Amino acid sequence: EPVVYSRYTRNRDRFPVDRLVDFTSGGWLTGLSDRVRIRLSGTYPRYGAQAVRDSADLIHAHFGQEGFRCLDAKGEAGIPLVTTFYGLDVSALPKIAVWQKRFGRLFVEGDLFLAEGPHMASTLRGIGCPEEKVRVQPLGVDLSAFTYRSPSQREAVGEVLMYASLREKKGHRYGLEAFARIAAEFDARMTIIGDGPLRTDLESRTAVLGVQDRVRFLGSLDHDTCKQHLAEATVLLYPSVIASDGDTEGGAPVGILEAMASGLPVVSTRHADIPFVTNDGAAAYLTEERNVDGLVEGLREILGAQSEAVTYAEAGREAVESRHALEAQGAALEERYDEAIGA
C-alpha cells in the first residue's frame, strides 16, 4: 500500500490520501534542523528513517530534483529509488551547474528513471542518464471519469477552449493571435481556464487584438468543472512552446489527454511528446511551435467541417484507450517497481 511523503500539503479535500506523512508537523526545532540540512546537503532528512518504519520496498520520487533529494533516504533505508522526470527538470535545471552535479550523482545511484514518452526519454539520455536505466511510462487516464461526447453531440458551436496554467510554455500568446484571426471568419468564442503570472498581460493582449468581448478568463477551477468544459467545448487549443528559460512540457500535457478522452478535438504543436500521444498528428491537428498560421488552419479545419472534428475526436479517444488507460498503466508501473526491486 503506498505512503505519500510530503513537505507541504494543500487541497487535501480534493485529493484524499489514505496514508500521508507530513514532514512539516514535527515542531519548529525539527523544522529548523530540516531546513539547515536541506540547505547544506540538498537532500531530505528523516525520509530514510520513516521509510524503514513504514517497511517501504522502494521510493518513487516525482521530478528529478525530488529524486536527488531522496538519495540519502534511499541509502539509509537500503531500498531502490525510481524517479519520474516531467519538464523543467530535464530542460532548464540541467543548465545550472549545481544541478548538473546533482543529477550526475542521481543517475549513478538511482535505479530507474521514467519518462512519459520517447522524446522525454531521449532528453533524459542527453543529459547523462544511462540508457539502460531509462523506461517509457506513459501517463494513465481514468477513462471512467470522462464520458466520450462526439462533436456531433455537442450543443456549443465555435467554443475554443484553452485549458492550462498561464505560463510561457503553454503558448497562450500564439493561441490568442490565432483566435483573433479565426474570429473574423467564424462566430467563435474563447474560454481560458487556468491562472498564472501571465494573466494580466494576456488580458491586455485581448484588447490589443480586438477580441476582449469574445474571450473570457475563468481562472483556476476545480477538476469537475474543468471536465464539464471539456464536454461542452468545440475544440481544445494547446499551442505549447519551449519557453525563453528553457522550460518545456517535457512529456505531454494532461489537458490534451483529458480532451482526447472526452471526444474534444485538439489543435496543438509538435512539442515534446505531444506527437507521441496524438499518434504523430493522427489524433490531433499539429503544427510547428509559434506557427500562428498553422494554428489558424487547424481551428479552421475543425470549426468549419464537423466530419474532420469527428475524425480527430474518434482517433483521440482510441489513442487514449489503447495507450493511457489507467488500469493498464498502473499494472505497467507495478512491473517497473518489481524490476527495480529485483535489480
CSV table of C-alpha atoms in Angstrom, one decimal:
chain,number,residue,atom,x,y,z
A,1,GLU,CA,0.0,0.0,0.0
A,2,PRO,CA,1.5,3.4,-1.0
A,3,VAL,CA,2.5,6.0,1.6
A,4,VAL,CA,2.9,9.6,0.4
A,5,TYR,CA,5.7,11.7,1.9
A,6,SER,CA,5.3,15.5,1.6
A,7,ARG,CA,6.9,18.7,2.9
A,8,TYR,CA,3.7,20.7,2.5
A,9,THR,CA,0.1,20.0,1.6
A,10,ARG,CA,-2.9,21.8,0.1
A,11,ASN,CA,-6.3,21.0,-1.3
A,12,ARG,CA,-6.4,17.9,0.8
A,13,ASP,CA,-10.2,17.8,0.5
A,14,ARG,CA,-9.9,17.4,-3.3
A,15,PHE,CA,-7.0,14.9,-3.2
A,16,PRO,CA,-7.7,12.4,-0.4
A,17,VAL,CA,-4.7,10.2,0.5
A,18,ASP,CA,-5.1,7.1,2.8
A,19,ARG,CA,-1.6,7.3,4.2
A,20,LEU,CA,0.3,10.6,4.3
A,21,VAL,CA,3.4,11.6,6.2
A,22,ASP,CA,3.6,15.4,6.5
A,23,PHE,CA,7.2,16.3,7.4
A,24,THR,CA,6.2,19.9,8.4
A,25,SER,CA,4.4,18.6,11.5
A,26,GLY,CA,7.4,18.0,13.8
A,27,GLY,CA,7.6,21.3,15.6
A,28,TRP,CA,9.7,24.4,15.0
A,29,LEU,CA,13.0,23.0,16.2
A,30,THR,CA,12.7,19.9,13.9
A,31,GLY,CA,11.7,22.2,11.1
A,32,LEU,CA,14.7,24.4,11.6
A,33,SER,CA,17.0,21.3,11.7
A,34,ASP,CA,15.4,20.1,8.5
A,35,ARG,CA,15.9,23.4,6.7
A,36,VAL,CA,19.6,23.5,7.7
A,37,ARG,CA,20.3,20.0,6.4
A,38,ILE,CA,18.4,20.7,3.2
A,39,ARG,CA,20.4,23.9,2.7
A,40,LEU,CA,23.7,22.1,3.3
A,41,SER,CA,23.2,18.8,1.5
A,42,GLY,CA,20.2,19.4,-0.7
A,43,THR,CA,18.7,16.1,0.5
A,44,TYR,CA,15.7,15.4,2.7
A,45,PRO,CA,16.3,14.4,6.4
A,46,ARG,CA,14.1,11.9,8.2
A,47,TYR,CA,12.8,10.3,4.9
A,48,GLY,CA,15.1,7.3,5.3
A,49,ALA,CA,14.1,6.6,8.9
A,50,GLN,CA,10.5,7.0,8.0
A,51,ALA,CA,10.8,4.6,5.1
A,52,VAL,CA,12.3,2.0,7.5
A,53,ARG,CA,9.4,2.4,9.9
A,54,ASP,CA,6.9,2.1,7.0
A,55,SER,CA,8.7,-1.1,5.8
A,56,ALA,CA,8.9,0.5,2.4
A,57,ASP,CA,10.1,-1.6,-0.5
A,58,LEU,CA,11.1,1.3,-2.8
A,59,ILE,CA,10.9,5.1,-3.1
A,60,HIS,CA,9.2,6.7,-6.2
A,61,ALA,CA,10.2,10.4,-6.5
A,62,HIS,CA,8.3,12.7,-8.8
A,63,PHE,CA,10.5,15.3,-10.6
A,64,GLY,CA,14.3,15.0,-11.0
A,65,GLN,CA,15.1,17.4,-8.2
A,66,GLU,CA,12.9,15.3,-5.8
A,67,GLY,CA,14.8,12.2,-6.9
A,68,PHE,CA,18.1,13.8,-5.8
A,69,ARG,CA,16.6,15.0,-2.5
A,70,CYS,CA,15.6,11.3,-1.8
A,71,LEU,CA,19.1,9.9,-2.4
A,72,ASP,CA,20.1,9.8,1.2
A,73,ALA,CA,16.8,8.2,2.2
A,74,LYS,CA,17.5,5.5,-0.4
A,75,GLY,CA,20.9,4.8,1.2
A,76,GLU,CA,19.6,4.9,4.8
A,77,ALA,CA,16.7,2.6,4.1
A,78,GLY,CA,18.6,0.4,1.7
A,79,ILE,CA,15.8,0.3,-0.9
A,80,PRO,CA,15.6,1.2,-4.7
A,81,LEU,CA,14.8,4.7,-5.9
A,82,VAL,CA,12.7,5.3,-9.0
A,83,THR,CA,12.4,8.8,-10.4
A,84,THR,CA,10.0,10.2,-12.9
A,85,PHE,CA,11.1,13.3,-14.8
A,86,TYR,CA,8.5,15.8,-16.1
A,87,GLY,CA,9.6,19.0,-17.8
A,88,LEU,CA,11.6,21.8,-16.1
A,89,ASP,CA,13.8,19.1,-14.5
A,90,VAL,CA,15.1,17.9,-17.9
A,91,SER,CA,15.1,21.2,-19.8
A,92,ALA,CA,16.1,24.1,-17.5
A,93,LEU,CA,17.7,22.6,-14.4
A,94,PRO,CA,20.5,20.8,-16.3
A,95,LYS,CA,21.8,24.2,-17.4
A,96,ILE,CA,22.6,25.1,-13.8
A,97,ALA,CA,26.0,23.9,-12.6
A,98,VAL,CA,24.8,22.7,-9.2
A,99,TRP,CA,22.1,20.6,-10.7
A,100,GLN,CA,24.4,19.2,-13.3
A,101,LYS,CA,26.5,17.8,-10.5
A,102,ARG,CA,23.4,16.6,-8.5
A,103,PHE,CA,21.9,14.9,-11.5
A,104,GLY,CA,25.2,13.2,-12.2
A,105,ARG,CA,25.1,11.6,-8.7
A,106,LEU,CA,21.4,10.8,-9.1
A,107,PHE,CA,22.0,9.0,-12.4
A,108,VAL,CA,24.7,6.9,-10.8
A,109,GLU,CA,22.9,6.0,-7.6
A,110,GLY,CA,19.3,5.9,-8.8
A,111,ASP,CA,17.8,2.7,-10.0
A,112,LEU,CA,15.3,3.5,-12.7
A,113,PHE,CA,14.2,6.7,-14.5
A,114,LEU,CA,10.7,7.1,-16.0
A,115,ALA,CA,9.7,9.3,-18.9
A,116,GLU,CA,6.2,9.9,-20.3
A,117,GLY,CA,7.3,9.3,-23.9
A,118,PRO,CA,10.2,8.7,-26.3
A,119,HIS,CA,11.0,12.4,-26.6
A,120,MET,CA,11.4,12.8,-22.8
A,121,ALA,CA,13.4,9.5,-22.7
A,122,SER,CA,15.8,10.8,-25.4
A,123,THR,CA,16.2,14.1,-23.5
A,124,LEU,CA,17.0,12.2,-20.3
A,125,ARG,CA,19.7,10.3,-22.1
A,126,GLY,CA,21.0,13.5,-23.5
A,127,ILE,CA,21.6,15.0,-20.0
A,128,GLY,CA,23.6,12.0,-18.9
A,129,CYS,CA,21.1,9.3,-17.7
A,130,PRO,CA,22.4,5.8,-18.6
A,131,GLU,CA,20.3,4.3,-21.4
A,132,GLU,CA,19.9,1.1,-19.5
A,133,LYS,CA,18.1,2.9,-16.7
A,134,VAL,CA,15.5,4.8,-18.8
A,135,ARG,CA,12.0,3.4,-19.3
A,136,VAL,CA,9.0,5.0,-21.1
A,137,GLN,CA,6.0,5.0,-18.7
A,138,PRO,CA,3.0,6.9,-20.3
A,139,LEU,CA,0.6,8.7,-18.1
A,140,GLY,CA,-2.6,6.9,-17.1
A,141,VAL,CA,-6.1,8.4,-17.6
A,142,ASP,CA,-9.1,7.2,-15.7
A,143,LEU,CA,-11.4,6.7,-18.7
A,144,SER,CA,-14.4,6.1,-16.5
A,145,ALA,CA,-14.2,9.8,-15.4
A,146,PHE,CA,-14.5,11.1,-18.9
A,147,THR,CA,-17.7,10.4,-20.9
A,148,TYR,CA,-17.0,10.5,-24.7
A,149,ARG,CA,-19.1,13.1,-26.5
A,150,SER,CA,-18.7,13.2,-30.2
A,151,PRO,CA,-18.6,16.7,-31.8
A,152,SER,CA,-21.9,15.8,-33.4
A,153,GLN,CA,-23.4,15.6,-29.9
A,154,ARG,CA,-22.2,18.9,-28.7
A,155,GLU,CA,-24.5,21.8,-28.5
A,156,ALA,CA,-21.9,24.6,-28.3
A,157,VAL,CA,-20.7,25.8,-31.7
A,158,GLY,CA,-17.4,27.7,-32.0
A,159,GLU,CA,-16.3,27.3,-28.4
A,160,VAL,CA,-12.5,27.4,-28.4
A,161,LEU,CA,-11.0,26.2,-25.1
A,162,MET,CA,-7.6,26.8,-23.7
A,163,TYR,CA,-7.0,24.7,-20.5
A,164,ALA,CA,-3.6,25.3,-19.0
A,165,SER,CA,-1.7,27.4,-16.4
A,166,LEU,CA,-0.9,30.8,-17.8
A,167,ARG,CA,2.8,30.3,-18.3
A,168,GLU,CA,5.0,31.0,-21.3
A,169,LYS,CA,5.5,27.4,-22.3
A,170,LYS,CA,1.7,26.9,-22.8
A,171,GLY,CA,1.7,29.3,-25.8
A,172,HIS,CA,-1.3,31.4,-24.9
A,173,ARG,CA,0.1,34.4,-26.8
A,174,TYR,CA,0.1,32.4,-30.1
A,175,GLY,CA,-3.3,30.9,-29.3
A,176,LEU,CA,-4.8,34.4,-28.8
A,177,GLU,CA,-3.4,35.6,-32.1
A,178,ALA,CA,-4.8,32.5,-33.9
A,179,PHE,CA,-8.2,33.0,-32.3
A,180,ALA,CA,-8.3,36.7,-33.2
A,181,ARG,CA,-7.8,35.7,-36.9
A,182,ILE,CA,-10.3,32.9,-36.9
A,183,ALA,CA,-12.9,35.0,-35.1
A,184,ALA,CA,-13.1,37.1,-38.2
A,185,GLU,CA,-14.3,34.0,-40.1
A,186,PHE,CA,-16.5,32.2,-37.5
A,187,ASP,CA,-18.9,33.1,-34.8
A,188,ALA,CA,-16.3,31.8,-32.2
A,189,ARG,CA,-15.7,32.5,-28.6
A,190,MET,CA,-12.7,31.5,-26.4
A,191,THR,CA,-12.7,30.3,-22.8
A,192,ILE,CA,-9.4,30.3,-20.9
A,193,ILE,CA,-9.2,28.1,-17.8
A,194,GLY,CA,-6.1,28.4,-15.6
A,195,ASP,CA,-4.2,31.1,-13.8
A,196,GLY,CA,-0.6,32.2,-13.6
A,197,PRO,CA,1.9,35.1,-13.9
A,198,LEU,CA,0.9,36.0,-17.5
A,199,ARG,CA,-2.8,36.6,-16.8
A,200,THR,CA,-2.6,40.4,-16.8
A,201,ASP,CA,-0.5,40.5,-20.0
A,202,LEU,CA,-2.9,38.1,-21.7
A,203,GLU,CA,-6.0,40.0,-20.7
A,204,SER,CA,-4.4,43.2,-22.1
A,205,ARG,CA,-3.5,41.3,-25.3
A,206,THR,CA,-7.1,40.5,-26.0
A,207,ALA,CA,-7.9,44.2,-26.1
A,208,VAL,CA,-5.0,44.9,-28.5
A,209,LEU,CA,-6.3,42.1,-30.7
A,210,GLY,CA,-9.8,43.5,-30.5
A,211,VAL,CA,-11.3,40.3,-29.1
A,212,GLN,CA,-11.8,41.2,-25.5
A,213,ASP,CA,-15.6,40.8,-25.8
A,214,ARG,CA,-15.2,37.2,-27.1
A,215,VAL,CA,-12.6,35.9,-24.6
A,216,ARG,CA,-13.3,35.0,-21.0
A,217,PHE,CA,-10.7,34.2,-18.4
A,218,LEU,CA,-12.2,31.9,-15.7
A,219,GLY,CA,-9.1,31.4,-13.6
A,220,SER,CA,-8.4,28.1,-11.8
A,221,LEU,CA,-11.4,25.8,-11.5
A,222,ASP,CA,-12.0,22.5,-9.7
A,223,HIS,CA,-11.5,19.4,-11.8
A,224,ASP,CA,-15.1,18.5,-12.1
A,225,THR,CA,-15.9,21.9,-13.6
A,226,CYS,CA,-12.9,21.6,-16.0
A,227,LYS,CA,-14.3,18.2,-17.2
A,228,GLN,CA,-17.6,19.9,-17.9
A,229,HIS,CA,-15.9,22.5,-20.1
A,230,LEU,CA,-14.1,19.6,-21.9
A,231,ALA,CA,-17.5,18.0,-22.5
A,232,GLU,CA,-19.1,21.2,-23.9
A,233,ALA,CA,-16.4,22.9,-26.0
A,234,THR,CA,-15.8,22.6,-29.7
A,235,VAL,CA,-12.0,22.4,-29.8
A,236,LEU,CA,-9.1,22.5,-27.4
A,237,LEU,CA,-6.3,24.8,-28.4
A,238,TYR,CA,-3.0,23.9,-26.8
A,239,PRO,CA,0.0,25.6,-28.6
A,240,SER,CA,2.9,24.5,-26.3
A,241,VAL,CA,6.3,26.0,-27.0
A,242,ILE,CA,9.8,25.9,-25.5
A,243,ALA,CA,9.9,28.9,-23.1
A,244,SER,CA,12.6,31.5,-23.1
A,245,ASP,CA,14.0,30.0,-19.8
A,246,GLY,CA,14.1,26.5,-21.5
A,247,ASP,CA,11.0,25.2,-19.7
A,248,THR,CA,9.0,22.7,-21.7
A,249,GLU,CA,6.2,20.3,-21.3
A,250,GLY,CA,8.8,17.5,-21.0
A,251,GLY,CA,6.2,14.9,-21.9
A,252,ALA,CA,2.7,15.8,-23.0
A,253,PRO,CA,0.1,17.9,-21.1
A,254,VAL,CA,-2.5,16.0,-19.1
A,255,GLY,CA,-5.1,18.5,-20.5
A,256,ILE,CA,-4.6,17.1,-24.0
A,257,LEU,CA,-5.1,13.5,-22.8
A,258,GLU,CA,-8.3,14.6,-21.0
A,259,ALA,CA,-9.6,16.3,-24.1
A,260,MET,CA,-8.9,13.3,-26.2
A,261,ALA,CA,-10.7,11.1,-23.6
A,262,SER,CA,-13.7,13.4,-23.7
A,263,GLY,CA,-14.1,13.4,-27.5
A,264,LEU,CA,-12.8,17.0,-27.8
A,265,PRO,CA,-10.7,17.6,-31.0
A,266,VAL,CA,-7.3,19.1,-30.3
A,267,VAL,CA,-5.2,21.7,-32.1
A,268,SER,CA,-1.6,21.7,-30.8
A,269,THR,CA,2.1,21.8,-31.7
A,270,ARG,CA,4.9,19.3,-32.4
A,271,HIS,CA,6.4,19.9,-29.0
A,272,ALA,CA,8.0,17.3,-26.6
A,273,ASP,CA,5.8,14.2,-26.5
A,274,ILE,CA,2.7,15.7,-27.9
A,275,PRO,CA,3.3,13.9,-31.3
A,276,PHE,CA,3.7,10.6,-29.3
A,277,VAL,CA,0.3,10.8,-27.5
A,278,THR,CA,-1.5,12.0,-30.6
A,279,ASN,CA,0.0,9.3,-32.9
A,280,ASP,CA,2.0,11.8,-34.8
A,281,GLY,CA,-1.0,14.0,-35.5
A,282,ALA,CA,-3.5,11.3,-36.5
A,283,ALA,CA,-5.4,12.0,-33.3
A,284,ALA,CA,-5.0,15.8,-33.3
A,285,TYR,CA,-4.1,18.7,-35.7
A,286,LEU,CA,-0.5,19.5,-35.1
A,287,THR,CA,1.7,22.4,-36.4
A,288,GLU,CA,5.1,23.7,-35.5
A,289,GLU,CA,5.7,25.8,-32.4
A,290,ARG,CA,4.9,29.5,-32.7
A,291,ASN,CA,3.3,28.9,-36.1
A,292,VAL,CA,0.1,31.1,-35.9
A,293,ASP,CA,-0.8,30.3,-39.5
A,294,GLY,CA,-0.8,26.6,-38.7
A,295,LEU,CA,-2.9,27.1,-35.6
A,296,VAL,CA,-5.4,29.1,-37.7
A,297,GLU,CA,-5.6,26.4,-40.2
A,298,GLY,CA,-6.2,23.8,-37.6
A,299,LEU,CA,-9.0,25.8,-36.0
A,300,ARG,CA,-10.5,26.5,-39.4
A,301,GLU,CA,-10.4,22.7,-40.3
A,302,ILE,CA,-12.2,21.7,-37.1
A,303,LEU,CA,-14.7,24.6,-36.8
A,304,GLY,CA,-15.5,24.5,-40.5
A,305,ALA,CA,-16.1,20.8,-41.0
A,306,GLN,CA,-17.8,18.6,-38.4
A,307,SER,CA,-16.6,15.5,-40.3
A,308,GLU,CA,-13.0,16.5,-39.6
A,309,ALA,CA,-13.8,17.2,-36.0
A,310,VAL,CA,-15.4,13.8,-35.6
A,311,THR,CA,-12.4,12.0,-37.2
A,312,TYR,CA,-10.0,13.7,-34.7
A,313,ALA,CA,-12.3,13.0,-31.8
A,314,GLU,CA,-12.7,9.3,-32.5
A,315,ALA,CA,-8.9,8.9,-33.1
A,316,GLY,CA,-8.2,10.8,-29.9
A,317,ARG,CA,-10.4,8.6,-27.7
A,318,GLU,CA,-9.0,5.4,-29.4
A,319,ALA,CA,-5.4,6.6,-28.7
A,320,VAL,CA,-6.1,7.2,-25.0
A,321,GLU,CA,-7.9,3.9,-24.6
A,322,SER,CA,-5.0,2.0,-26.3
A,323,ARG,CA,-2.1,3.6,-24.6
A,324,HIS,CA,-3.2,5.5,-21.5
A,325,ALA,CA,-5.9,3.5,-19.7
A,326,LEU,CA,-5.3,3.9,-16.0
A,327,GLU,CA,-5.6,0.2,-15.2
A,328,ALA,CA,-3.1,-0.8,-17.8
A,329,GLN,CA,-0.6,1.9,-16.9
A,330,GLY,CA,-1.0,1.1,-13.2
A,331,ALA,CA,-0.1,-2.5,-13.9
A,332,ALA,CA,2.9,-1.4,-16.1
A,333,LEU,CA,4.1,0.8,-13.3
A,334,GLU,CA,4.0,-2.1,-10.8
A,335,GLU,CA,6.2,-4.0,-13.3
A,336,ARG,CA,8.7,-1.2,-13.2
A,337,TYR,CA,8.7,-1.4,-9.4
A,338,ASP,CA,9.2,-5.1,-9.5
A,339,GLU,CA,12.1,-4.6,-11.9
A,340,ALA,CA,13.7,-2.0,-9.6
A,341,ILE,CA,13.3,-4.2,-6.5
A,342,GLY,CA,14.8,-7.2,-8.3
A,343,ALA,CA,17.6,-5.3,-9.9
